[in-house]
GROMACS .gro file of C-alpha atoms in nm:
model
  470
    1MET     CA    1 -28.660  19.171  -5.400
    2PRO     CA    2 -28.873  19.319  -5.078
    3THR     CA    3 -28.870  19.738  -5.024
    4SER     CA    4 -29.029  19.711  -4.664
    5ASP     CA    5 -29.041  19.523  -4.360
    6SER     CA    6 -29.342  19.254  -4.454
    7GLU     CA    7 -29.420  18.856  -4.414
    8GLU     CA    8 -29.184  18.881  -4.797
    9ASP     CA    9 -28.878  18.948  -4.520
   10THR     CA   10 -28.920  18.622  -4.382
   11PRO     CA   11 -28.708  18.355  -4.586
   12SER     CA   12 -28.902  18.043  -4.665
   13SER     CA   13 -28.772  17.770  -4.451
   14SER     CA   14 -28.635  17.606  -4.783
   15ASN     CA   15 -28.326  17.527  -4.854
   16GLN     CA   16 -28.241  17.698  -4.486
   17THR     CA   17 -28.021  17.534  -4.247
   18GLU     CA   18 -28.091  17.590  -3.867
   19GLY     CA   19 -27.855  17.908  -3.852
   20THR     CA   20 -27.967  18.089  -4.167
   21LYS     CA   21 -28.306  18.077  -3.963
   22ILE     CA   22 -28.157  18.246  -3.683
   23LEU     CA   23 -27.960  18.461  -3.896
   24LEU     CA   24 -28.271  18.590  -3.991
   25ALA     CA   25 -28.531  18.587  -3.739
   26ASP     CA   26 -28.610  18.856  -3.518
   27PRO     CA   27 -28.295  19.064  -3.507
   28LYS     CA   28 -28.315  19.118  -3.110
   29THR     CA   29 -28.320  18.740  -3.086
   30ALA     CA   30 -28.090  18.657  -3.374
   31ILE     CA   31 -27.835  18.856  -3.186
   32LEU     CA   32 -27.872  18.722  -2.853
   33ARG     CA   33 -27.883  18.383  -3.011
   34LEU     CA   34 -27.527  18.426  -3.246
   35SER     CA   35 -27.353  18.649  -2.944
   36LEU     CA   36 -27.414  18.418  -2.660
   37PRO     CA   37 -27.213  18.083  -2.818
   38MET     CA   38 -26.932  18.392  -2.943
   39MET     CA   39 -26.952  18.494  -2.574
   40ILE     CA   40 -26.777  18.175  -2.490
   41ALA     CA   41 -26.552  18.112  -2.712
   42MET     CA   42 -26.370  18.420  -2.714
   43THR     CA   43 -26.403  18.443  -2.334
   44LEU     CA   44 -26.164  18.116  -2.314
   45MET     CA   45 -25.966  18.263  -2.603
   46THR     CA   46 -25.917  18.524  -2.444
   47LEU     CA   47 -25.837  18.386  -2.091
   48TYR     CA   48 -25.548  18.166  -2.274
   49ASN     CA   49 -25.444  18.483  -2.405
   50VAL     CA   50 -25.353  18.602  -2.002
   51VAL     CA   51 -25.298  18.274  -1.939
   52ASP     CA   52 -25.002  18.288  -2.174
   53ALA     CA   53 -24.959  18.656  -2.014
   54PHE     CA   54 -24.924  18.464  -1.638
   55TRP     CA   55 -24.704  18.186  -1.745
   56VAL     CA   56 -24.499  18.406  -1.910
   57ALA     CA   57 -24.462  18.673  -1.618
   58GLY     CA   58 -24.305  18.385  -1.444
   59LEU     CA   59 -24.002  18.449  -1.692
   60GLY     CA   60 -23.966  18.786  -1.578
   61ALA     CA   61 -24.059  19.163  -1.707
   62ASP     CA   62 -23.767  19.109  -2.014
   63ALA     CA   63 -23.994  18.797  -2.109
   64LEU     CA   64 -24.299  19.032  -2.089
   65ALA     CA   65 -24.156  19.306  -2.303
   66ALA     CA   66 -24.069  19.072  -2.562
   67VAL     CA   67 -24.398  18.935  -2.560
   68GLY     CA   68 -24.566  19.332  -2.634
   69PHE     CA   69 -24.311  19.358  -2.865
   70ALA     CA   70 -24.387  19.137  -3.028
   71PHE     CA   71 -24.730  19.163  -3.034
   72PRO     CA   72 -24.820  19.447  -3.275
   73LEU     CA   73 -24.714  19.186  -3.551
   74PHE     CA   74 -24.915  18.925  -3.440
   75ILE     CA   75 -25.194  19.170  -3.431
   76ILE     CA   76 -25.100  19.287  -3.825
   77THR     CA   77 -25.106  18.871  -3.889
   78ILE     CA   78 -25.434  18.800  -3.761
   79GLY     CA   79 -25.613  19.135  -3.799
   80LEU     CA   80 -25.533  19.040  -4.193
   81ALA     CA   81 -25.694  18.731  -4.153
   82SER     CA   82 -26.024  18.870  -3.935
   83GLY     CA   83 -26.080  19.174  -4.159
   84LEU     CA   84 -26.065  18.944  -4.439
   85GLY     CA   85 -26.292  18.687  -4.262
   86THR     CA   86 -26.530  18.988  -4.195
   87GLY     CA   87 -26.545  19.065  -4.540
   88GLY     CA   88 -26.644  18.760  -4.626
   89GLU     CA   89 -26.901  18.745  -4.359
   90ALA     CA   90 -27.070  19.049  -4.467
   91ALA     CA   91 -27.130  18.976  -4.808
   92LEU     CA   92 -27.253  18.635  -4.717
   93ALA     CA   93 -27.493  18.751  -4.485
   94ARG     CA   94 -27.612  18.980  -4.770
   95THR     CA   95 -27.673  18.678  -5.043
   96ILE     CA   96 -27.828  18.488  -4.762
   97GLY     CA   97 -28.074  18.782  -4.689
   98ALA     CA   98 -28.097  18.803  -5.078
   99ARG     CA   99 -28.171  18.407  -5.091
  100ASP     CA  100 -27.890  18.326  -5.297
  101ARG     CA  101 -27.740  18.025  -5.195
  102ALA     CA  102 -27.499  18.007  -5.486
  103GLY     CA  103 -27.372  18.330  -5.424
  104ALA     CA  104 -27.318  18.278  -5.072
  105SER     CA  105 -27.107  17.941  -5.166
  106SER     CA  106 -26.861  18.150  -5.413
  107VAL     CA  107 -26.840  18.415  -5.163
  108ALA     CA  108 -26.701  18.157  -4.922
  109MET     CA  109 -26.452  18.006  -5.225
  110HIS     CA  110 -26.303  18.345  -5.316
  111THR     CA  111 -26.248  18.463  -4.926
  112LEU     CA  112 -26.054  18.090  -4.898
  113LEU     CA  113 -25.875  18.158  -5.227
  114LEU     CA  114 -25.804  18.550  -5.099
  115MET     CA  115 -25.660  18.413  -4.698
  116THR     CA  116 -25.437  18.129  -4.929
  117VAL     CA  117 -25.221  18.417  -5.087
  118LEU     CA  118 -25.272  18.682  -4.796
  119ALA     CA  119 -25.086  18.383  -4.597
  120VAL     CA  120 -24.818  18.394  -4.823
  121ALA     CA  121 -24.788  18.737  -4.870
  122VAL     CA  122 -24.750  18.811  -4.509
  123THR     CA  123 -24.548  18.507  -4.364
  124ILE     CA  124 -24.245  18.520  -4.570
  125PRO     CA  125 -24.163  18.888  -4.486
  126LEU     CA  126 -24.205  18.897  -4.106
  127PHE     CA  127 -24.053  18.607  -4.054
  128LEU     CA  128 -23.740  18.718  -4.249
  129PHE     CA  129 -23.746  19.061  -4.102
  130ALA     CA  130 -23.851  19.034  -3.750
  131HIS     CA  131 -23.538  19.090  -3.571
  132ASP     CA  132 -23.484  19.427  -3.748
  133ILE     CA  133 -23.845  19.536  -3.682
  134PHE     CA  134 -23.784  19.494  -3.315
  135VAL     CA  135 -23.462  19.688  -3.313
  136LEU     CA  136 -23.619  19.947  -3.488
  137MET     CA  137 -23.911  19.963  -3.243
  138GLY     CA  138 -23.633  20.016  -3.023
  139ALA     CA  139 -23.717  19.683  -2.819
  140GLY     CA  140 -23.344  19.647  -2.670
  141ASP     CA  141 -23.236  19.353  -2.454
  142ALA     CA  142 -23.609  19.247  -2.573
  143VAL     CA  143 -23.483  19.199  -2.911
  144GLY     CA  144 -23.343  18.816  -2.857
  145PRO     CA  145 -23.676  18.724  -2.738
  146ALA     CA  146 -23.898  18.895  -2.949
  147THR     CA  147 -23.786  18.821  -3.251
  148GLU     CA  148 -23.754  18.418  -3.112
  149TYR     CA  149 -24.108  18.444  -2.976
  150ALA     CA  150 -24.261  18.618  -3.329
  151ARG     CA  151 -24.067  18.355  -3.573
  152ILE     CA  152 -24.233  18.096  -3.423
  153LEU     CA  153 -24.542  18.213  -3.426
  154PHE     CA  154 -24.518  18.283  -3.840
  155LEU     CA  155 -24.446  17.927  -3.891
  156GLY     CA  156 -24.824  17.880  -3.827
  157THR     CA  157 -24.969  18.162  -4.030
  158PHE     CA  158 -25.157  17.943  -4.263
  159ALA     CA  159 -25.359  17.739  -3.966
  160LEU     CA  160 -25.384  18.075  -3.754
  161LEU     CA  161 -25.543  18.258  -4.111
  162PHE     CA  162 -25.763  17.973  -4.206
  163GLY     CA  163 -25.911  17.923  -3.823
  164GLU     CA  164 -26.013  18.326  -3.854
  165VAL     CA  165 -26.170  18.296  -4.186
  166ALA     CA  166 -26.350  17.944  -4.130
  167TYR     CA  167 -26.496  18.108  -3.846
  168ALA     CA  168 -26.604  18.403  -4.000
  169LEU     CA  169 -26.770  18.240  -4.281
  170MET     CA  170 -26.947  17.976  -4.042
  171HIS     CA  171 -27.081  18.231  -3.806
  172GLY     CA  172 -27.189  18.433  -4.127
  173GLU     CA  173 -27.417  18.193  -4.245
  174GLY     CA  174 -27.582  18.162  -3.852
  175ASP     CA  175 -27.351  17.845  -3.690
  176ALA     CA  176 -27.236  18.005  -3.383
  177LYS     CA  177 -27.259  17.685  -3.202
  178ARG     CA  178 -27.001  17.456  -3.401
  179THR     CA  179 -26.790  17.798  -3.417
  180MET     CA  180 -26.798  17.822  -3.060
  181TYR     CA  181 -26.695  17.457  -3.018
  182ALA     CA  182 -26.368  17.504  -3.239
  183MET     CA  183 -26.250  17.783  -3.092
  184ALA     CA  184 -26.348  17.706  -2.758
  185ALA     CA  185 -26.093  17.356  -2.866
  186GLY     CA  186 -25.830  17.589  -2.975
  187ALA     CA  187 -25.820  17.783  -2.624
  188VAL     CA  188 -25.828  17.502  -2.418
  189ALA     CA  189 -25.540  17.348  -2.581
  190ASN     CA  190 -25.362  17.651  -2.558
  191ILE     CA  191 -25.405  17.680  -2.157
  192VAL     CA  192 -25.307  17.276  -2.116
  193LEU     CA  193 -25.016  17.352  -2.372
  194ASP     CA  194 -24.889  17.641  -2.192
  195PRO     CA  195 -24.750  17.538  -1.841
  196ILE     CA  196 -24.688  17.187  -2.019
  197LEU     CA  197 -24.382  17.364  -2.304
  198ILE     CA  198 -24.261  17.670  -2.125
  199TYR     CA  199 -24.215  17.510  -1.781
  200GLY     CA  200 -24.256  17.153  -1.814
  201LEU     CA  201 -23.975  17.111  -2.128
  202ASP     CA  202 -23.802  17.375  -1.996
  203MET     CA  203 -23.872  17.572  -2.359
  204GLY     CA  204 -23.943  17.869  -2.198
  205ILE     CA  205 -24.079  18.160  -2.428
  206ALA     CA  206 -24.067  17.943  -2.753
  207GLY     CA  207 -24.288  17.709  -2.547
  208ALA     CA  208 -24.557  18.014  -2.527
  209ALA     CA  209 -24.500  18.034  -2.915
  210TRP     CA  210 -24.579  17.668  -2.996
  211ALA     CA  211 -24.877  17.650  -2.768
  212THR     CA  212 -25.028  17.864  -2.958
  213ILE     CA  213 -24.894  17.741  -3.307
  214LEU     CA  214 -25.045  17.409  -3.179
  215ALA     CA  215 -25.347  17.541  -3.035
  216GLU     CA  216 -25.418  17.686  -3.353
  217VAL     CA  217 -25.438  17.348  -3.574
  218VAL     CA  218 -25.611  17.204  -3.279
  219ALA     CA  219 -25.896  17.458  -3.360
  220ALA     CA  220 -25.863  17.425  -3.742
  221VAL     CA  221 -25.914  17.027  -3.780
  222PRO     CA  222 -26.311  17.024  -3.680
  223MET     CA  223 -26.364  17.326  -3.933
  224VAL     CA  224 -26.195  17.146  -4.181
  225TYR     CA  225 -26.420  16.850  -4.132
  226TRP     CA  226 -26.761  17.039  -4.139
  227LEU     CA  227 -26.652  17.243  -4.417
  228PHE     CA  228 -26.495  16.960  -4.646
  229VAL     CA  229 -26.565  16.626  -4.523
  230LYS     CA  230 -26.921  16.660  -4.375
  231ARG     CA  231 -27.053  16.929  -4.570
  232ASP     CA  232 -27.342  17.046  -4.377
  233THR     CA  233 -27.310  17.414  -4.405
  234TYR     CA  234 -27.509  17.627  -4.609
  235ILE     CA  235 -27.269  17.731  -4.825
  236SER     CA  236 -27.087  17.407  -5.056
  237LEU     CA  237 -26.733  17.428  -5.067
  238ARG     CA  238 -26.643  17.226  -5.408
  239PHE     CA  239 -26.319  17.307  -5.620
  240ARG     CA  240 -26.469  17.162  -5.933
  241GLU     CA  241 -26.693  17.353  -5.924
  242PHE     CA  242 -26.563  17.692  -5.846
  243SER     CA  243 -26.538  17.972  -6.111
  244PRO     CA  244 -26.328  18.287  -6.044
  245ASP     CA  245 -26.555  18.655  -6.067
  246ALA     CA  246 -26.396  18.909  -6.028
  247ALA     CA  247 -26.737  19.123  -5.880
  248VAL     CA  248 -26.717  18.846  -5.615
  249ALA     CA  249 -26.417  18.941  -5.484
  250ARG     CA  250 -26.443  19.282  -5.514
  251ASP     CA  251 -26.747  19.203  -5.277
  252VAL     CA  252 -26.566  19.065  -4.994
  253LEU     CA  253 -26.266  19.292  -5.013
  254GLN     CA  254 -26.503  19.641  -5.043
  255VAL     CA  255 -26.556  19.493  -4.677
  256GLY     CA  256 -26.223  19.294  -4.643
  257LEU     CA  257 -25.941  19.512  -4.734
  258PRO     CA  258 -26.087  19.819  -4.436
  259ALA     CA  259 -26.116  19.530  -4.146
  260ALA     CA  260 -25.798  19.431  -4.276
  261ALA     CA  261 -25.668  19.801  -4.230
  262GLU     CA  262 -25.877  19.869  -3.920
  263GLN     CA  263 -25.673  19.561  -3.778
  264LEU     CA  264 -25.340  19.750  -3.876
  265ALA     CA  265 -25.451  20.055  -3.738
  266LEU     CA  266 -25.489  19.891  -3.395
  267ALA     CA  267 -25.153  19.792  -3.462
  268LEU     CA  268 -25.003  20.100  -3.565
  269MET     CA  269 -25.212  20.195  -3.215
  270ALA     CA  270 -25.013  19.942  -2.994
  271LEU     CA  271 -24.659  20.048  -3.176
  272ILE     CA  272 -24.738  20.415  -3.135
  273LEU     CA  273 -24.788  20.352  -2.793
  274ASN     CA  274 -24.483  20.179  -2.726
  275GLY     CA  275 -24.328  20.395  -2.864
  276VAL     CA  276 -24.452  20.686  -2.621
  277ILE     CA  277 -24.433  20.487  -2.353
  278VAL     CA  278 -24.070  20.426  -2.381
  279LEU     CA  279 -24.050  20.814  -2.416
  280ILE     CA  280 -24.202  20.877  -2.105
  281ALA     CA  281 -24.109  20.576  -1.907
  282SER     CA  282 -23.954  20.306  -1.980
  283THR     CA  283 -23.969  19.920  -2.131
  284ASP     CA  284 -24.134  19.831  -1.797
  285GLY     CA  285 -24.435  20.030  -1.995
  286VAL     CA  286 -24.471  19.854  -2.253
  287ALA     CA  287 -24.523  19.507  -2.013
  288VAL     CA  288 -24.758  19.733  -1.820
  289TYR     CA  289 -24.935  19.785  -2.120
  290SER     CA  290 -24.895  19.418  -2.290
  291VAL     CA  291 -25.019  19.234  -1.938
  292GLY     CA  292 -25.273  19.524  -1.872
  293TRP     CA  293 -25.446  19.502  -2.272
  294ARG     CA  294 -25.479  19.105  -2.210
  295VAL     CA  295 -25.666  19.155  -1.888
  296VAL     CA  296 -25.874  19.431  -2.055
  297SER     CA  297 -25.961  19.214  -2.364
  298ILE     CA  298 -26.145  19.017  -2.091
  299GLY     CA  299 -26.349  19.297  -2.040
  300LEU     CA  300 -26.399  19.312  -2.398
  301THR     CA  301 -26.499  19.028  -2.494
  302PRO     CA  302 -26.909  18.996  -2.486
  303ILE     CA  303 -26.907  19.375  -2.610
  304LEU     CA  304 -26.664  19.163  -2.913
  305ALA     CA  305 -26.907  18.879  -2.960
  306ILE     CA  306 -27.225  19.123  -2.961
  307SER     CA  307 -27.044  19.296  -3.266
  308SER     CA  308 -26.937  19.024  -3.463
  309ALA     CA  309 -27.351  18.924  -3.426
  310VAL     CA  310 -27.442  19.311  -3.604
  311VAL     CA  311 -27.203  19.197  -3.875
  312ALA     CA  312 -27.421  18.925  -3.938
  313VAL     CA  313 -27.774  19.026  -3.831
  314THR     CA  314 -27.743  19.366  -3.998
  315GLY     CA  315 -27.577  19.142  -4.369
  316ALA     CA  316 -27.850  18.979  -4.366
  317THR     CA  317 -28.152  19.241  -4.292
  318TYR     CA  318 -27.958  19.461  -4.548
  319GLY     CA  319 -27.913  19.195  -4.783
  320ALA     CA  320 -28.293  19.180  -4.794
  321ARG     CA  321 -28.345  19.579  -4.752
  322ALA     CA  322 -28.585  19.497  -4.456
  323TYR     CA  323 -28.415  19.842  -4.304
  324ALA     CA  324 -28.647  19.848  -4.002
  325ARG     CA  325 -28.516  19.518  -3.860
  326MET     CA  326 -28.168  19.671  -3.910
  327GLU     CA  327 -28.243  19.949  -3.725
  328THR     CA  328 -28.357  19.753  -3.442
  329ALA     CA  329 -28.013  19.559  -3.442
  330LEU     CA  330 -27.847  19.817  -3.405
  331ARG     CA  331 -28.066  19.995  -3.121
  332PHE     CA  332 -28.069  19.652  -2.919
  333ALA     CA  333 -27.701  19.608  -2.945
  334ALA     CA  334 -27.564  19.932  -2.819
  335ARG     CA  335 -27.844  19.957  -2.513
  336LEU     CA  336 -27.732  19.576  -2.434
  337GLY     CA  337 -27.348  19.705  -2.499
  338LEU     CA  338 -27.427  19.961  -2.221
  339GLY     CA  339 -27.516  19.731  -1.981
  340ILE     CA  340 -27.263  19.495  -1.972
  341GLY     CA  341 -26.983  19.783  -2.008
  342LEU     CA  342 -27.114  19.919  -1.693
  343GLY     CA  343 -27.122  19.601  -1.511
  344LEU     CA  344 -26.787  19.506  -1.624
  345ALA     CA  345 -26.651  19.851  -1.537
  346ALA     CA  346 -26.772  19.859  -1.166
  347ALA     CA  347 -26.601  19.504  -1.132
  348THR     CA  348 -26.263  19.564  -1.292
  349PHE     CA  349 -26.257  19.889  -1.094
  350ILE     CA  350 -26.292  19.718  -0.731
  351PHE     CA  351 -26.054  19.410  -0.837
  352ALA     CA  352 -25.806  19.588  -1.026
  353PRO     CA  353 -25.506  19.530  -0.770
  354ARG     CA  354 -25.582  19.188  -0.691
  355ILE     CA  355 -25.604  19.098  -1.093
  356ALA     CA  356 -25.300  19.313  -1.091
  357ALA     CA  357 -25.117  19.113  -0.846
  358VAL     CA  358 -25.202  18.796  -1.015
  359PHE     CA  359 -25.047  18.878  -1.352
  360THR     CA  360 -24.739  19.042  -1.178
  361ALA     CA  361 -24.601  18.719  -0.942
  362GLY     CA  362 -24.226  18.683  -0.902
  363ASP     CA  363 -23.987  18.954  -1.129
  364ALA     CA  364 -24.257  19.147  -1.216
  365ALA     CA  365 -24.392  19.250  -0.920
  366GLY     CA  366 -24.249  19.627  -0.965
  367ILE     CA  367 -24.535  19.674  -1.226
  368ALA     CA  368 -24.817  19.611  -1.004
  369PRO     CA  369 -24.904  19.974  -0.945
  370GLU     CA  370 -24.922  20.087  -1.282
  371LEU     CA  371 -25.092  19.759  -1.423
  372THR     CA  372 -25.381  19.821  -1.131
  373THR     CA  373 -25.344  20.263  -1.248
  374TYR     CA  374 -25.453  20.125  -1.611
  375LEU     CA  375 -25.728  19.878  -1.513
  376ARG     CA  376 -25.911  20.106  -1.374
  377VAL     CA  377 -25.854  20.403  -1.621
  378MET     CA  378 -25.945  20.117  -1.922
  379SER     CA  379 -26.272  20.033  -1.743
  380LEU     CA  380 -26.397  20.372  -1.720
  381VAL     CA  381 -26.463  20.313  -2.080
  382TYR     CA  382 -26.607  19.969  -2.144
  383PRO     CA  383 -26.935  20.118  -2.147
  384MET     CA  384 -26.873  20.362  -2.470
  385VAL     CA  385 -26.708  20.119  -2.611
  386GLY     CA  386 -26.946  19.910  -2.753
  387PHE     CA  387 -27.129  20.209  -2.912
  388GLY     CA  388 -26.818  20.270  -3.196
  389LEU     CA  389 -26.697  19.904  -3.213
  390PHE     CA  390 -27.110  19.804  -3.321
  391SER     CA  391 -27.152  20.120  -3.587
  392ALA     CA  392 -26.766  19.992  -3.771
  393SER     CA  393 -26.999  19.640  -3.745
  394PHE     CA  394 -27.322  19.782  -3.898
  395PHE     CA  395 -27.132  19.957  -4.181
  396GLN     CA  396 -26.938  19.647  -4.244
  397GLY     CA  397 -27.283  19.461  -4.245
  398THR     CA  398 -27.398  19.670  -4.497
  399GLY     CA  399 -27.080  19.682  -4.733
  400LEU     CA  400 -26.928  20.003  -4.628
  401GLY     CA  401 -26.627  19.889  -4.510
  402ALA     CA  402 -26.487  20.267  -4.534
  403ARG     CA  403 -26.676  20.375  -4.331
  404SER     CA  404 -26.649  20.138  -4.053
  405LEU     CA  405 -26.262  20.189  -4.128
  406THR     CA  406 -26.303  20.576  -4.040
  407ILE     CA  407 -26.459  20.524  -3.742
  408THR     CA  408 -26.211  20.231  -3.622
  409VAL     CA  409 -25.904  20.501  -3.750
  410LEU     CA  410 -26.055  20.804  -3.560
  411GLN     CA  411 -26.135  20.653  -3.224
  412ASN     CA  412 -25.799  20.419  -3.199
  413VAL     CA  413 -25.507  20.589  -3.345
  414VAL     CA  414 -25.626  21.031  -3.400
  415LEU     CA  415 -25.794  21.050  -3.098
  416SER     CA  416 -25.642  20.852  -2.840
  417ILE     CA  417 -25.278  20.880  -2.984
  418LEU     CA  418 -25.366  21.285  -2.966
  419PHE     CA  419 -25.514  21.268  -2.614
  420ALA     CA  420 -25.234  21.040  -2.487
  421TRP     CA  421 -24.973  21.263  -2.606
  422ILE     CA  422 -25.129  21.519  -2.469
  423PHE     CA  423 -25.216  21.410  -2.137
  424ALA     CA  424 -24.917  21.202  -2.107
  425ALA     CA  425 -24.609  21.515  -2.213
  426GLY     CA  426 -24.877  21.818  -2.231
  427LEU     CA  427 -25.019  21.798  -1.869
  428GLY     CA  428 -24.735  21.613  -1.745
  429LEU     CA  429 -24.905  21.300  -1.618
  430GLY     CA  430 -24.640  21.053  -1.733
  431LEU     CA  431 -24.749  20.678  -1.768
  432SER     CA  432 -25.094  20.740  -1.632
  433GLY     CA  433 -25.166  20.996  -1.843
  434ILE     CA  434 -25.089  20.743  -2.178
  435TRP     CA  435 -25.371  20.528  -2.021
  436TRP     CA  436 -25.606  20.832  -1.967
  437GLY     CA  437 -25.549  20.978  -2.318
  438VAL     CA  438 -25.598  20.644  -2.482
  439ALA     CA  439 -25.943  20.602  -2.298
  440ALA     CA  440 -26.051  20.940  -2.389
  441GLY     CA  441 -26.010  20.893  -2.732
  442ASN     CA  442 -26.195  20.550  -2.758
  443ALA     CA  443 -26.519  20.740  -2.570
  444ILE     CA  444 -26.531  21.034  -2.751
  445GLY     CA  445 -26.480  20.833  -3.100
  446ALA     CA  446 -26.712  20.614  -2.985
  447ALA     CA  447 -27.005  20.839  -2.937
  448LEU     CA  448 -26.907  20.986  -3.266
  449GLY     CA  449 -26.930  20.664  -3.456
  450TYR     CA  450 -27.243  20.578  -3.292
  451ALA     CA  451 -27.420  20.918  -3.423
  452TRP     CA  452 -27.255  20.855  -3.796
  453ALA     CA  453 -27.447  20.503  -3.801
  454ARG     CA  454 -27.771  20.622  -3.680
  455ARG     CA  455 -27.796  20.916  -3.933
  456TYR     CA  456 -27.733  20.647  -4.200
  457SER     CA  457 -27.989  20.447  -4.122
  458ALA     CA  458 -28.214  20.680  -4.054
  459GLY     CA  459 -28.159  20.760  -4.465
  460LEU     CA  460 -28.203  20.432  -4.580
  461LEU     CA  461 -28.548  20.429  -4.379
  462ILE     CA  462 -28.664  20.790  -4.519
  463ARG     CA  463 -28.565  20.693  -4.893
  464GLN     CA  464 -28.725  20.337  -4.829
  465ALA     CA  465 -29.106  20.503  -4.785
  466GLY     CA  466 -29.068  20.725  -4.963
  467ALA     CA  467 -29.018  20.407  -5.270
  468THR     CA  468 -29.289  20.273  -5.166
  469ALA     CA  469 -29.526  20.577  -5.116
  470ALA     CA  470 -29.433  20.621  -5.500
   0.00000   0.00000   0.00000
């Protein structure tokens, strides 16, 4: 295996697909070509979340609050799948970088098997105990609609988890375009189905949940066709040839478990913030947070797409021991994210009142001023968000999932919650203090994470240079 950035680091064209050739090309080119399709797909997916919030807003503040209380549980479910998919993507990219096609296929099969076990383990308890969970969360009048909404969502857990894992595997082998097509199909289906089911068929909040499930099925169908029927991917998924290997499972889980824990940490943050919001303000504050975060997610979409590309490119360059190219990928992603973040921050800050007005029509109009404040405060952290996300993705690509988890917990749980409480209660800033605290925690945590990633990368280069000299 090569020990430096030389011609040997560029794989031969044999046994390579178009996606793997992109993945192992110049890191700057690879990040752009992998992230651009994902930006489009993730923008559509985020847009359907916002459209969902728009249609639910017409049902009143209680319905918005119900979605807000159900949101953390949904994050837990999708986060577990996303974490497992990230573990599979990172391990897959490393085997591609090491030119091990059989190993790549084994990684994919183990990831799908783990996904099936996860679907069963998650669905049953969350479905059975949804009502009790919302009571403990202090949902009040929103307990009934939140339970109805959540239980319907959990019926589609398998399709949801399969989609997340399949996206990650195809993206991990550099097949970003077809991943985009499948994700876009699901997003468009949800956008179309929302008004039909919520209002056309008068299903209310249950219609929003059913639209999500049906959209996940629509997105999963082409993935099943490409992976199991057409079989034109780099990985080969054949159950008859599958042989369980504990070492491969560990390779997936050493990133997958911490990545899933990161999503749980985000859910924990949302749960704690909901509690702090209820103490400081009321359930209307939860509605602000629910709608506001969905809108903010649009701003974060390009940065999240780049972050996903960093996992794959870092994994492939690390597998090839091309550490200089790996560092180039991290630095390029950071500069790209900074530029995008500055532009999005300016646009969001300026148009915040108009955005808030769109999503607080009808009975929810009373929360428009606070939603405007939320959007403006959170927009200020856009330029810094990428530094933390890319650093976490960098560590995932290198197989150091625990370090990625540390960055996420420090940034989103420890610092964000700490500053939120200090600003809201300690300084008496109330609900707006919570938003300022979350923004401050994210910015500081992102800077610390980036410094850690750069230090690790520099250490690899120094050790590699020493080994070459010896």
